Amino acid sequence: MSKYTTGEIAKRCGVSVRTVQYYDSRNILTPSELSEGGRRLYSEQDLKRMKIICFLRDAGISINNIGELLSEENPDDLISILLEQQEQALREEVNECKTKLEIIKSIRQELKSVENFSVESIGDIAYAMANKKKLKQLHAILLISGIPIGIIQWTSIILWITTGIWWPVVVWVLLLIPYGVWVSNFYFGQAAYICPQCHEVFKPNFKEAFWARHTPTLRKLTCICCGYHGFCVETYGEEKKNNG
């Protein structure tokens, strides 16, 4: 039967001699015998055990748990449970890393729209990102609420063109006016804006916000805190001011 020295078993398992010695000191992998000169000698069974230890370590199982497992007579069930737990922990870690990666990507994307970068800009981006989901929900509410008006609009127009009946268009206009007033008040009541100059979150007056030039994420406004006039970042939230 083959015998392996510490160096040989380390080489076969792709670990360092120091690692094999460490497992010996923890009584996880003790040599089958010692040579006349006092050298550790490992058997084929020891080699298999070492490969199992390396496999479990690569799977992220702790040394303490491995020691407990290998001391059991029938460790199969315990190994299965531990591997299942480790798999769940790794999946959670992967999801956490994915979330962090998405945050980094979002920050880098947002930074492209910042003309004059500063530490405060990070705070603005963080605030906008924290409220991004709520802002998307707000947009979704507006889109869904506008569907019936859109259906009435196109139905009435088609009816007018094909049959000459025009009164449904009048009904659409009469419905559109109160809907427009409601949706505008609702939207600007929920939306807020981040000033790139003083980094305050503010709510402009309705008239200015309604008529202001805008993009899907920016609106040209006058900051009520510092007087800056220019494009401000749209977000969701209450008006806030920094202390000090």
JSON list of N, CA, C and O in Angstrom, two decimals, residues 62-121:
[
{"chain": "A", "resi": 62, "resn": "SER", "atom": "N", "xyz": [-16.49, 25.58, 7.26]},
{"chain": "A", "resi": 62, "resn": "SER", "atom": "CA", "xyz": [-15.44, 25.95, 8.21]},
{"chain": "A", "resi": 62, "resn": "SER", "atom": "C", "xyz": [-14.66, 24.73, 8.70]},
{"chain": "A", "resi": 62, "resn": "SER", "atom": "O", "xyz": [-15.17, 23.60, 8.69]},
{"chain": "A", "resi": 63, "resn": "ILE", "atom": "N", "xyz": [-13.44, 24.98, 9.16]},
{"chain": "A", "resi": 63, "resn": "ILE", "atom": "CA", "xyz": [-12.60, 23.92, 9.69]},
{"chain": "A", "resi": 63, "resn": "ILE", "atom": "C", "xyz": [-13.26, 23.24, 10.89]},
{"chain": "A", "resi": 63, "resn": "ILE", "atom": "O", "xyz": [-13.23, 22.01, 11.04]},
{"chain": "A", "resi": 64, "resn": "ASN", "atom": "N", "xyz": [-13.88, 24.02, 11.75]},
{"chain": "A", "resi": 64, "resn": "ASN", "atom": "CA", "xyz": [-14.54, 23.45, 12.93]},
{"chain": "A", "resi": 64, "resn": "ASN", "atom": "C", "xyz": [-15.64, 22.47, 12.53]},
{"chain": "A", "resi": 64, "resn": "ASN", "atom": "O", "xyz": [-15.76, 21.37, 13.09]},
{"chain": "A", "resi": 65, "resn": "ASN", "atom": "N", "xyz": [-16.46, 22.88, 11.52]},
{"chain": "A", "resi": 65, "resn": "ASN", "atom": "CA", "xyz": [-17.53, 22.00, 11.07]},
{"chain": "A", "resi": 65, "resn": "ASN", "atom": "C", "xyz": [-16.99, 20.74, 10.39]},
{"chain": "A", "resi": 65, "resn": "ASN", "atom": "O", "xyz": [-17.54, 19.65, 10.55]},
{"chain": "A", "resi": 66, "resn": "ILE", "atom": "N", "xyz": [-15.90, 20.91, 9.64]},
{"chain": "A", "resi": 66, "resn": "ILE", "atom": "CA", "xyz": [-15.29, 19.75, 8.98]},
{"chain": "A", "resi": 66, "resn": "ILE", "atom": "C", "xyz": [-14.79, 18.76, 10.03]},
{"chain": "A", "resi": 66, "resn": "ILE", "atom": "O", "xyz": [-14.97, 17.55, 9.90]},
{"chain": "A", "resi": 67, "resn": "GLY", "atom": "N", "xyz": [-14.15, 19.29, 11.08]},
{"chain": "A", "resi": 67, "resn": "GLY", "atom": "CA", "xyz": [-13.66, 18.42, 12.15]},
{"chain": "A", "resi": 67, "resn": "GLY", "atom": "C", "xyz": [-14.77, 17.65, 12.80]},
{"chain": "A", "resi": 67, "resn": "GLY", "atom": "O", "xyz": [-14.65, 16.45, 13.08]},
{"chain": "A", "resi": 68, "resn": "GLU", "atom": "N", "xyz": [-15.91, 18.33, 13.05]},
{"chain": "A", "resi": 68, "resn": "GLU", "atom": "CA", "xyz": [-17.05, 17.66, 13.67]},
{"chain": "A", "resi": 68, "resn": "GLU", "atom": "C", "xyz": [-17.64, 16.61, 12.73]},
{"chain": "A", "resi": 68, "resn": "GLU", "atom": "O", "xyz": [-18.01, 15.51, 13.15]},
{"chain": "A", "resi": 69, "resn": "LEU", "atom": "N", "xyz": [-17.71, 16.95, 11.44]},
{"chain": "A", "resi": 69, "resn": "LEU", "atom": "CA", "xyz": [-18.27, 16.02, 10.46]},
{"chain": "A", "resi": 69, "resn": "LEU", "atom": "C", "xyz": [-17.46, 14.73, 10.38]},
{"chain": "A", "resi": 69, "resn": "LEU", "atom": "O", "xyz": [-18.01, 13.63, 10.43]},
{"chain": "A", "resi": 70, "resn": "LEU", "atom": "N", "xyz": [-16.15, 14.89, 10.25]},
{"chain": "A", "resi": 70, "resn": "LEU", "atom": "CA", "xyz": [-15.30, 13.73, 10.04]},
{"chain": "A", "resi": 70, "resn": "LEU", "atom": "C", "xyz": [-15.14, 12.88, 11.30]},
{"chain": "A", "resi": 70, "resn": "LEU", "atom": "O", "xyz": [-14.62, 11.77, 11.22]},
{"chain": "A", "resi": 71, "resn": "SER", "atom": "N", "xyz": [-15.57, 13.41, 12.42]},
{"chain": "A", "resi": 71, "resn": "SER", "atom": "CA", "xyz": [-15.51, 12.61, 13.65]},
{"chain": "A", "resi": 71, "resn": "SER", "atom": "C", "xyz": [-16.74, 11.71, 13.80]},
{"chain": "A", "resi": 71, "resn": "SER", "atom": "O", "xyz": [-16.78, 10.83, 14.64]},
{"chain": "A", "resi": 72, "resn": "GLU", "atom": "N", "xyz": [-17.76, 11.97, 12.94]},
{"chain": "A", "resi": 72, "resn": "GLU", "atom": "CA", "xyz": [-18.97, 11.16, 12.98]},
{"chain": "A", "resi": 72, "resn": "GLU", "atom": "C", "xyz": [-18.76, 9.85, 12.21]},
{"chain": "A", "resi": 72, "resn": "GLU", "atom": "O", "xyz": [-18.01, 9.80, 11.23]},
{"chain": "A", "resi": 73, "resn": "GLU", "atom": "N", "xyz": [-19.46, 8.82, 12.63]},
{"chain": "A", "resi": 73, "resn": "GLU", "atom": "CA", "xyz": [-19.35, 7.53, 11.94]},
{"chain": "A", "resi": 73, "resn": "GLU", "atom": "C", "xyz": [-20.06, 7.56, 10.59]},
{"chain": "A", "resi": 73, "resn": "GLU", "atom": "O", "xyz": [-19.58, 7.01, 9.60]},
{"chain": "A", "resi": 74, "resn": "ASN", "atom": "N", "xyz": [-21.22, 8.22, 10.54]},
{"chain": "A", "resi": 74, "resn": "ASN", "atom": "CA", "xyz": [-21.97, 8.34, 9.29]},
{"chain": "A", "resi": 74, "resn": "ASN", "atom": "C", "xyz": [-22.28, 9.82, 9.03]},
{"chain": "A", "resi": 74, "resn": "ASN", "atom": "O", "xyz": [-23.37, 10.31, 9.37]},
{"chain": "A", "resi": 75, "resn": "PRO", "atom": "N", "xyz": [-21.33, 10.52, 8.44]},
{"chain": "A", "resi": 75, "resn": "PRO", "atom": "CA", "xyz": [-21.48, 11.97, 8.28]},
{"chain": "A", "resi": 75, "resn": "PRO", "atom": "C", "xyz": [-22.28, 12.40, 7.06]},
{"chain": "A", "resi": 75, "resn": "PRO", "atom": "O", "xyz": [-22.43, 13.60, 6.83]},
{"chain": "A", "resi": 76, "resn": "ASP", "atom": "N", "xyz": [-22.80, 11.45, 6.27]},
{"chain": "A", "resi": 76, "resn": "ASP", "atom": "CA", "xyz": [-23.43, 11.79, 5.00]},
{"chain": "A", "resi": 76, "resn": "ASP", "atom": "C", "xyz": [-24.56, 12.81, 5.14]},
{"chain": "A", "resi": 76, "resn": "ASP", "atom": "O", "xyz": [-24.62, 13.80, 4.42]},
{"chain": "A", "resi": 77, "resn": "ASP", "atom": "N", "xyz": [-25.48, 12.55, 6.09]},
{"chain": "A", "resi": 77, "resn": "ASP", "atom": "CA", "xyz": [-26.63, 13.44, 6.28]},
{"chain": "A", "resi": 77, "resn": "ASP", "atom": "C", "xyz": [-26.19, 14.82, 6.72]},
{"chain": "A", "resi": 77, "resn": "ASP", "atom": "O", "xyz": [-26.71, 15.85, 6.25]},
{"chain": "A", "resi": 78, "resn": "LEU", "atom": "N", "xyz": [-25.21, 14.86, 7.63]},
{"chain": "A", "resi": 78, "resn": "LEU", "atom": "CA", "xyz": [-24.72, 16.15, 8.11]},
{"chain": "A", "resi": 78, "resn": "LEU", "atom": "C", "xyz": [-24.06, 16.94, 6.99]},
{"chain": "A", "resi": 78, "resn": "LEU", "atom": "O", "xyz": [-24.24, 18.15, 6.87]},
{"chain": "A", "resi": 79, "resn": "ILE", "atom": "N", "xyz": [-23.28, 16.24, 6.16]},
{"chain": "A", "resi": 79, "resn": "ILE", "atom": "CA", "xyz": [-22.61, 16.91, 5.04]},
{"chain": "A", "resi": 79, "resn": "ILE", "atom": "C", "xyz": [-23.66, 17.49, 4.09]},
{"chain": "A", "resi": 79, "resn": "ILE", "atom": "O", "xyz": [-23.53, 18.62, 3.61]},
{"chain": "A", "resi": 80, "resn": "SER", "atom": "N", "xyz": [-24.72, 16.73, 3.83]},
{"chain": "A", "resi": 80, "resn": "SER", "atom": "CA", "xyz": [-25.78, 17.19, 2.94]},
{"chain": "A", "resi": 80, "resn": "SER", "atom": "C", "xyz": [-26.43, 18.46, 3.47]},
{"chain": "A", "resi": 80, "resn": "SER", "atom": "O", "xyz": [-26.66, 19.42, 2.72]},
{"chain": "A", "resi": 81, "resn": "ILE", "atom": "N", "xyz": [-26.73, 18.47, 4.78]},
{"chain": "A", "resi": 81, "resn": "ILE", "atom": "CA", "xyz": [-27.36, 19.65, 5.39]},
{"chain": "A", "resi": 81, "resn": "ILE", "atom": "C", "xyz": [-26.43, 20.85, 5.34]},
{"chain": "A", "resi": 81, "resn": "ILE", "atom": "O", "xyz": [-26.83, 21.97, 5.01]},
{"chain": "A", "resi": 82, "resn": "LEU", "atom": "N", "xyz": [-25.15, 20.62, 5.70]},
{"chain": "A", "resi": 82, "resn": "LEU", "atom": "CA", "xyz": [-24.19, 21.72, 5.69]},
{"chain": "A", "resi": 82, "resn": "LEU", "atom": "C", "xyz": [-24.00, 22.29, 4.30]},
{"chain": "A", "resi": 82, "resn": "LEU", "atom": "O", "xyz": [-23.91, 23.51, 4.12]},
{"chain": "A", "resi": 83, "resn": "LEU", "atom": "N", "xyz": [-23.93, 21.43, 3.30]},
{"chain": "A", "resi": 83, "resn": "LEU", "atom": "CA", "xyz": [-23.77, 21.90, 1.92]},
{"chain": "A", "resi": 83, "resn": "LEU", "atom": "C", "xyz": [-25.00, 22.69, 1.48]},
{"chain": "A", "resi": 83, "resn": "LEU", "atom": "O", "xyz": [-24.88, 23.69, 0.77]},
{"chain": "A", "resi": 84, "resn": "GLU", "atom": "N", "xyz": [-26.18, 22.23, 1.91]},
{"chain": "A", "resi": 84, "resn": "GLU", "atom": "CA", "xyz": [-27.40, 22.96, 1.57]},
{"chain": "A", "resi": 84, "resn": "GLU", "atom": "C", "xyz": [-27.40, 24.35, 2.20]},
{"chain": "A", "resi": 84, "resn": "GLU", "atom": "O", "xyz": [-27.75, 25.35, 1.55]},
{"chain": "A", "resi": 85, "resn": "GLN", "atom": "N", "xyz": [-26.98, 24.41, 3.46]},
{"chain": "A", "resi": 85, "resn": "GLN", "atom": "CA", "xyz": [-26.91, 25.70, 4.15]},
{"chain": "A", "resi": 85, "resn": "GLN", "atom": "C", "xyz": [-25.87, 26.61, 3.49]},
{"chain": "A", "resi": 85, "resn": "GLN", "atom": "O", "xyz": [-26.09, 27.81, 3.32]},
{"chain": "A", "resi": 86, "resn": "GLN", "atom": "N", "xyz": [-24.73, 26.01, 3.12]},
{"chain": "A", "resi": 86, "resn": "GLN", "atom": "CA", "xyz": [-23.68, 26.79, 2.49]},
{"chain": "A", "resi": 86, "resn": "GLN", "atom": "C", "xyz": [-24.12, 27.30, 1.12]},
{"chain": "A", "resi": 86, "resn": "GLN", "atom": "O", "xyz": [-23.82, 28.43, 0.74]},
{"chain": "A", "resi": 87, "resn": "GLU", "atom": "N", "xyz": [-24.85, 26.47, 0.40]},
{"chain": "A", "resi": 87, "resn": "GLU", "atom": "CA", "xyz": [-25.37, 26.89, -0.90]},
{"chain": "A", "resi": 87, "resn": "GLU", "atom": "C", "xyz": [-26.29, 28.10, -0.74]},
{"chain": "A", "resi": 87, "resn": "GLU", "atom": "O", "xyz": [-26.21, 29.06, -1.51]},
{"chain": "A", "resi": 88, "resn": "GLN", "atom": "N", "xyz": [-27.18, 28.05, 0.26]},
{"chain": "A", "resi": 88, "resn": "GLN", "atom": "CA", "xyz": [-28.10, 29.16, 0.51]},
{"chain": "A", "resi": 88, "resn": "GLN", "atom": "C", "xyz": [-27.33, 30.43, 0.88]},
{"chain": "A", "resi": 88, "resn": "GLN", "atom": "O", "xyz": [-27.65, 31.53, 0.40]},
{"chain": "A", "resi": 89, "resn": "ALA", "atom": "N", "xyz": [-26.31, 30.26, 1.74]},
{"chain": "A", "resi": 89, "resn": "ALA", "atom": "CA", "xyz": [-25.51, 31.41, 2.16]},
{"chain": "A", "resi": 89, "resn": "ALA", "atom": "C", "xyz": [-24.79, 32.03, 0.97]},
{"chain": "A", "resi": 89, "resn": "ALA", "atom": "O", "xyz": [-24.72, 33.27, 0.84]},
{"chain": "A", "resi": 90, "resn": "LEU", "atom": "N", "xyz": [-24.26, 31.19, 0.08]},
{"chain": "A", "resi": 90, "resn": "LEU", "atom": "CA", "xyz": [-23.55, 31.69, -1.09]},
{"chain": "A", "resi": 90, "resn": "LEU", "atom": "C", "xyz": [-24.50, 32.38, -2.06]},
{"chain": "A", "resi": 90, "resn": "LEU", "atom": "O", "xyz": [-24.14, 33.40, -2.67]},
{"chain": "A", "resi": 91, "resn": "ARG", "atom": "N", "xyz": [-25.70, 31.83, -2.20]},
{"chain": "A", "resi": 91, "resn": "ARG", "atom": "CA", "xyz": [-26.69, 32.47, -3.08]},
{"chain": "A", "resi": 91, "resn": "ARG", "atom": "C", "xyz": [-27.04, 33.86, -2.56]},
{"chain": "A", "resi": 91, "resn": "ARG", "atom": "O", "xyz": [-27.18, 34.82, -3.32]},
{"chain": "A", "resi": 92, "resn": "GLU", "atom": "N", "xyz": [-27.21, 33.96, -1.24]},
{"chain": "A", "resi": 92, "resn": "GLU", "atom": "CA", "xyz": [-27.51, 35.26, -0.64]},
{"chain": "A", "resi": 92, "resn": "GLU", "atom": "C", "xyz": [-26.36, 36.24, -0.84]},
{"chain": "A", "resi": 92, "resn": "GLU", "atom": "O", "xyz": [-26.57, 37.43, -1.10]},
{"chain": "A", "resi": 93, "resn": "GLU", "atom": "N", "xyz": [-25.14, 35.72, -0.72]},
{"chain": "A", "resi": 93, "resn": "GLU", "atom": "CA", "xyz": [-23.95, 36.55, -0.93]},
{"chain": "A", "resi": 93, "resn": "GLU", "atom": "C", "xyz": [-23.87, 37.03, -2.38]},
{"chain": "A", "resi": 93, "resn": "GLU", "atom": "O", "xyz": [-23.54, 38.19, -2.64]},
{"chain": "A", "resi": 94, "resn": "VAL", "atom": "N", "xyz": [-24.19, 36.11, -3.31]},
{"chain": "A", "resi": 94, "resn": "VAL", "atom": "CA", "xyz": [-24.18, 36.47, -4.73]},
{"chain": "A", "resi": 94, "resn": "VAL", "atom": "C", "xyz": [-25.23, 37.55, -5.01]},
{"chain": "A", "resi": 94, "resn": "VAL", "atom": "O", "xyz": [-24.96, 38.53, -5.71]},
{"chain": "A", "resi": 95, "resn": "ASN", "atom": "N", "xyz": [-26.42, 37.39, -4.44]},
{"chain": "A", "resi": 95, "resn": "ASN", "atom": "CA", "xyz": [-27.48, 38.38, -4.63]},
{"chain": "A", "resi": 95, "resn": "ASN", "atom": "C", "xyz": [-27.09, 39.72, -4.05]},
{"chain": "A", "resi": 95, "resn": "ASN", "atom": "O", "xyz": [-27.37, 40.78, -4.63]},
{"chain": "A", "resi": 96, "resn": "GLU", "atom": "N", "xyz": [-26.43, 39.68, -2.89]},
{"chain": "A", "resi": 96, "resn": "GLU", "atom": "CA", "xyz": [-25.96, 40.92, -2.26]},
{"chain": "A", "resi": 96, "resn": "GLU", "atom": "C", "xyz": [-24.92, 41.61, -3.15]},
{"chain": "A", "resi": 96, "resn": "GLU", "atom": "O", "xyz": [-24.94, 42.83, -3.31]},
{"chain": "A", "resi": 97, "resn": "CYS", "atom": "N", "xyz": [-24.02, 40.79, -3.71]},
{"chain": "A", "resi": 97, "resn": "CYS", "atom": "CA", "xyz": [-22.99, 41.35, -4.59]},
{"chain": "A", "resi": 97, "resn": "CYS", "atom": "C", "xyz": [-23.62, 41.93, -5.86]},
{"chain": "A", "resi": 97, "resn": "CYS", "atom": "O", "xyz": [-23.18, 42.99, -6.35]},
{"chain": "A", "resi": 98, "resn": "LYS", "atom": "N", "xyz": [-24.65, 41.25, -6.38]},
{"chain": "A", "resi": 98, "resn": "LYS", "atom": "CA", "xyz": [-25.34, 41.76, -7.56]},
{"chain": "A", "resi": 98, "resn": "LYS", "atom": "C", "xyz": [-26.00, 43.10, -7.26]},
{"chain": "A", "resi": 98, "resn": "LYS", "atom": "O", "xyz": [-25.97, 44.02, -8.09]},
{"chain": "A", "resi": 99, "resn": "THR", "atom": "N", "xyz": [-26.60, 43.19, -6.07]},
{"chain": "A", "resi": 99, "resn": "THR", "atom": "CA", "xyz": [-27.24, 44.44, -5.67]},
{"chain": "A", "resi": 99, "resn": "THR", "atom": "C", "xyz": [-26.22, 45.57, -5.58]},
{"chain": "A", "resi": 99, "resn": "THR", "atom": "O", "xyz": [-26.45, 46.69, -6.07]},
{"chain": "A", "resi": 100, "resn": "LYS", "atom": "N", "xyz": [-25.06, 45.27, -4.97]},
{"chain": "A", "resi": 100, "resn": "LYS", "atom": "CA", "xyz": [-24.01, 46.28, -4.86]},
{"chain": "A", "resi": 100, "resn": "LYS", "atom": "C", "xyz": [-23.49, 46.68, -6.23]},
{"chain": "A", "resi": 100, "resn": "LYS", "atom": "O", "xyz": [-23.20, 47.85, -6.48]},
{"chain": "A", "resi": 101, "resn": "LEU", "atom": "N", "xyz": [-23.38, 45.69, -7.13]},
{"chain": "A", "resi": 101, "resn": "LEU", "atom": "CA", "xyz": [-22.91, 45.97, -8.49]},
{"chain": "A", "resi": 101, "resn": "LEU", "atom": "C", "xyz": [-23.89, 46.88, -9.21]},
{"chain": "A", "resi": 101, "resn": "LEU", "atom": "O", "xyz": [-23.48, 47.82, -9.93]},
{"chain": "A", "resi": 102, "resn": "GLU", "atom": "N", "xyz": [-25.19, 46.63, -9.03]},
{"chain": "A", "resi": 102, "resn": "GLU", "atom": "CA", "xyz": [-26.20, 47.48, -9.66]},
{"chain": "A", "resi": 102, "resn": "GLU", "atom": "C", "xyz": [-26.14, 48.89, -9.11]},
{"chain": "A", "resi": 102, "resn": "GLU", "atom": "O", "xyz": [-26.32, 49.87, -9.85]},
{"chain": "A", "resi": 103, "resn": "ILE", "atom": "N", "xyz": [-25.88, 49.02, -7.80]},
{"chain": "A", "resi": 103, "resn": "ILE", "atom": "CA", "xyz": [-25.75, 50.35, -7.19]},
{"chain": "A", "resi": 103, "resn": "ILE", "atom": "C", "xyz": [-24.57, 51.09, -7.80]},
{"chain": "A", "resi": 103, "resn": "ILE", "atom": "O", "xyz": [-24.66, 52.28, -8.15]},
{"chain": "A", "resi": 104, "resn": "ILE", "atom": "N", "xyz": [-23.43, 50.38, -7.95]},
{"chain": "A", "resi": 104, "resn": "ILE", "atom": "CA", "xyz": [-22.24, 51.00, -8.53]},
{"chain": "A", "resi": 104, "resn": "ILE", "atom": "C", "xyz": [-22.51, 51.44, -9.96]},
{"chain": "A", "resi": 104, "resn": "ILE", "atom": "O", "xyz": [-22.14, 52.54, -10.38]},
{"chain": "A", "resi": 105, "resn": "LYS", "atom": "N", "xyz": [-23.18, 50.56, -10.74]},
{"chain": "A", "resi": 105, "resn": "LYS", "atom": "CA", "xyz": [-23.50, 50.91, -12.12]},
{"chain": "A", "resi": 105, "resn": "LYS", "atom": "C", "xyz": [-24.40, 52.14, -12.18]},
{"chain": "A", "resi": 105, "resn": "LYS", "atom": "O", "xyz": [-24.21, 53.03, -13.01]},
{"chain": "A", "resi": 106, "resn": "SER", "atom": "N", "xyz": [-25.39, 52.17, -11.28]},
{"chain": "A", "resi": 106, "resn": "SER", "atom": "CA", "xyz": [-26.32, 53.30, -11.25]},
{"chain": "A", "resi": 106, "resn": "SER", "atom": "C", "xyz": [-25.60, 54.59, -10.88]},
{"chain": "A", "resi": 106, "resn": "SER", "atom": "O", "xyz": [-25.85, 55.65, -11.47]},
{"chain": "A", "resi": 107, "resn": "ILE", "atom": "N", "xyz": [-24.70, 54.51, -9.89]},
{"chain": "A", "resi": 107, "resn": "ILE", "atom": "CA", "xyz": [-23.95, 55.70, -9.48]},
{"chain": "A", "resi": 107, "resn": "ILE", "atom": "C", "xyz": [-23.09, 56.20, -10.63]},
{"chain": "A", "resi": 107, "resn": "ILE", "atom": "O", "xyz": [-23.05, 57.41, -10.92]},
{"chain": "A", "resi": 108, "resn": "ARG", "atom": "N", "xyz": [-22.41, 55.29, -11.32]},
{"chain": "A", "resi": 108, "resn": "ARG", "atom": "CA", "xyz": [-21.56, 55.69, -12.45]},
{"chain": "A", "resi": 108, "resn": "ARG", "atom": "C", "xyz": [-22.40, 56.33, -13.56]},
{"chain": "A", "resi": 108, "resn": "ARG", "atom": "O", "xyz": [-21.99, 57.31, -14.19]},
{"chain": "A", "resi": 109, "resn": "GLN", "atom": "N", "xyz": [-23.60, 55.78, -13.78]},
{"chain": "A", "resi": 109, "resn": "GLN", "atom": "CA", "xyz": [-24.49, 56.33, -14.79]},
{"chain": "A", "resi": 109, "resn": "GLN", "atom": "C", "xyz": [-24.96, 57.71, -14.40]},
{"chain": "A", "resi": 109, "resn": "GLN", "atom": "O", "xyz": [-25.00, 58.64, -15.23]},
{"chain": "A", "resi": 110, "resn": "GLU", "atom": "N", "xyz": [-25.32, 57.87, -13.12]},
{"chain": "A", "resi": 110, "resn": "GLU", "atom": "CA", "xyz": [-25.79, 59.17, -12.65]},
{"chain": "A", "resi": 110, "resn": "GLU", "atom": "C", "xyz": [-24.69, 60.21, -12.67]},
{"chain": "A", "resi": 110, "resn": "GLU", "atom": "O", "xyz": [-24.92, 61.38, -12.94]},
{"chain": "A", "resi": 111, "resn": "LEU", "atom": "N", "xyz": [-23.45, 59.77, -12.40]},
{"chain": "A", "resi": 111, "resn": "LEU", "atom": "CA", "xyz": [-22.33, 60.72, -12.39]},
{"chain": "A", "resi": 111, "resn": "LEU", "atom": "C", "xyz": [-22.09, 61.35, -13.76]},
{"chain": "A", "resi": 111, "resn": "LEU", "atom": "O", "xyz": [-21.57, 62.46, -13.86]},
{"chain": "A", "resi": 112, "resn": "LYS", "atom": "N", "xyz": [-22.50, 60.64, -14.81]},
{"chain": "A", "resi": 112, "resn": "LYS", "atom": "CA", "xyz": [-22.32, 61.18, -16.16]},
{"chain": "A", "resi": 112, "resn": "LYS", "atom": "C", "xyz": [-23.15, 62.43, -16.39]},
{"chain": "A", "resi": 112, "resn": "LYS", "atom": "O", "xyz": [-22.82, 63.26, -17.24]},
{"chain": "A", "resi": 113, "resn": "SER", "atom": "N", "xyz": [-24.24, 62.56, -15.62]},
{"chain": "A", "resi": 113, "resn": "SER", "atom": "CA", "xyz": [-25.12, 63.72, -15.78]},
{"chain": "A", "resi": 113, "resn": "SER", "atom": "C", "xyz": [-24.75, 64.87, -14.85]},
{"chain": "A", "resi": 113, "resn": "SER", "atom": "O", "xyz": [-25.37, 65.93, -14.88]},
{"chain": "A", "resi": 114, "resn": "VAL", "atom": "N", "xyz": [-23.73, 64.65, -14.01]},
{"chain": "A", "resi": 114, "resn": "VAL", "atom": "CA", "xyz": [-23.30, 65.70, -13.07]},
{"chain": "A", "resi": 114, "resn": "VAL", "atom": "C", "xyz": [-22.17, 66.50, -13.69]},
{"chain": "A", "resi": 114, "resn": "VAL", "atom": "O", "xyz": [-21.11, 65.97, -14.01]},
{"chain": "A", "resi": 115, "resn": "GLU", "atom": "N", "xyz": [-22.41, 67.79, -13.90]},
{"chain": "A", "resi": 115, "resn": "GLU", "atom": "CA", "xyz": [-21.40, 68.62, -14.56]},
{"chain": "A", "resi": 115, "resn": "GLU", "atom": "C", "xyz": [-20.22, 68.90, -13.63]},
{"chain": "A", "resi": 115, "resn": "GLU", "atom": "O", "xyz": [-19.06, 68.73, -14.01]},
{"chain": "A", "resi": 116, "resn": "ASN", "atom": "N", "xyz": [-20.51, 69.35, -12.43]},
{"chain": "A", "resi": 116, "resn": "ASN", "atom": "CA", "xyz": [-19.45, 69.70, -11.48]},
{"chain": "A", "resi": 116, "resn": "ASN", "atom": "C", "xyz": [-19.51, 68.72, -10.32]},
{"chain": "A", "resi": 116, "resn": "ASN", "atom": "O", "xyz": [-20.29, 68.87, -9.39]},
{"chain": "A", "resi": 117, "resn": "PHE", "atom": "N", "xyz": [-18.66, 67.70, -10.40]},
{"chain": "A", "resi": 117, "resn": "PHE", "atom": "CA", "xyz": [-18.69, 66.65, -9.38]},
{"chain": "A", "resi": 117, "resn": "PHE", "atom": "C", "xyz": [-18.15, 67.14, -8.04]},
{"chain": "A", "resi": 117, "resn": "PHE", "atom": "O", "xyz": [-17.18, 67.89, -7.99]},
{"chain": "A", "resi": 118, "resn": "SER", "atom": "N", "xyz": [-18.80, 66.73, -6.96]},
{"chain": "A", "resi": 118, "resn": "SER", "atom": "CA", "xyz": [-18.34, 67.06, -5.61]},
{"chain": "A", "resi": 118, "resn": "SER", "atom": "C", "xyz": [-18.82, 65.95, -4.68]},
{"chain": "A", "resi": 118, "resn": "SER", "atom": "O", "xyz": [-19.59, 65.08, -5.07]},
{"chain": "A", "resi": 119, "resn": "VAL", "atom": "N", "xyz": [-18.36, 66.02, -3.43]},
{"chain": "A", "resi": 119, "resn": "VAL", "atom": "CA", "xyz": [-18.81, 65.03, -2.45]},
{"chain": "A", "resi": 119, "resn": "VAL", "atom": "C", "xyz": [-20.31, 65.12, -2.27]},
{"chain": "A", "resi": 119, "resn": "VAL", "atom": "O", "xyz": [-21.00, 64.11, -2.12]},
{"chain": "A", "resi": 120, "resn": "GLU", "atom": "N", "xyz": [-20.86, 66.36, -2.31]},
{"chain": "A", "resi": 120, "resn": "GLU", "atom": "CA", "xyz": [-22.29, 66.53, -2.16]},
{"chain": "A", "resi": 120, "resn": "GLU", "atom": "C", "xyz": [-23.06, 65.86, -3.29]},
{"chain": "A", "resi": 120, "resn": "GLU", "atom": "O", "xyz": [-24.20, 65.43, -3.11]},
{"chain": "A", "resi": 121, "resn": "SER", "atom": "N", "xyz": [-22.42, 65.75, -4.47]},
{"chain": "A", "resi": 121, "resn": "SER", "atom": "CA", "xyz": [-23.08, 65.11, -5.60]},
{"chain": "A", "resi": 121, "resn": "SER", "atom": "C", "xyz": [-23.42, 63.66, -5.30]},
{"chain": "A", "resi": 121, "resn": "SER", "atom": "O", "xyz": [-24.46, 63.14, -5.72]}
]
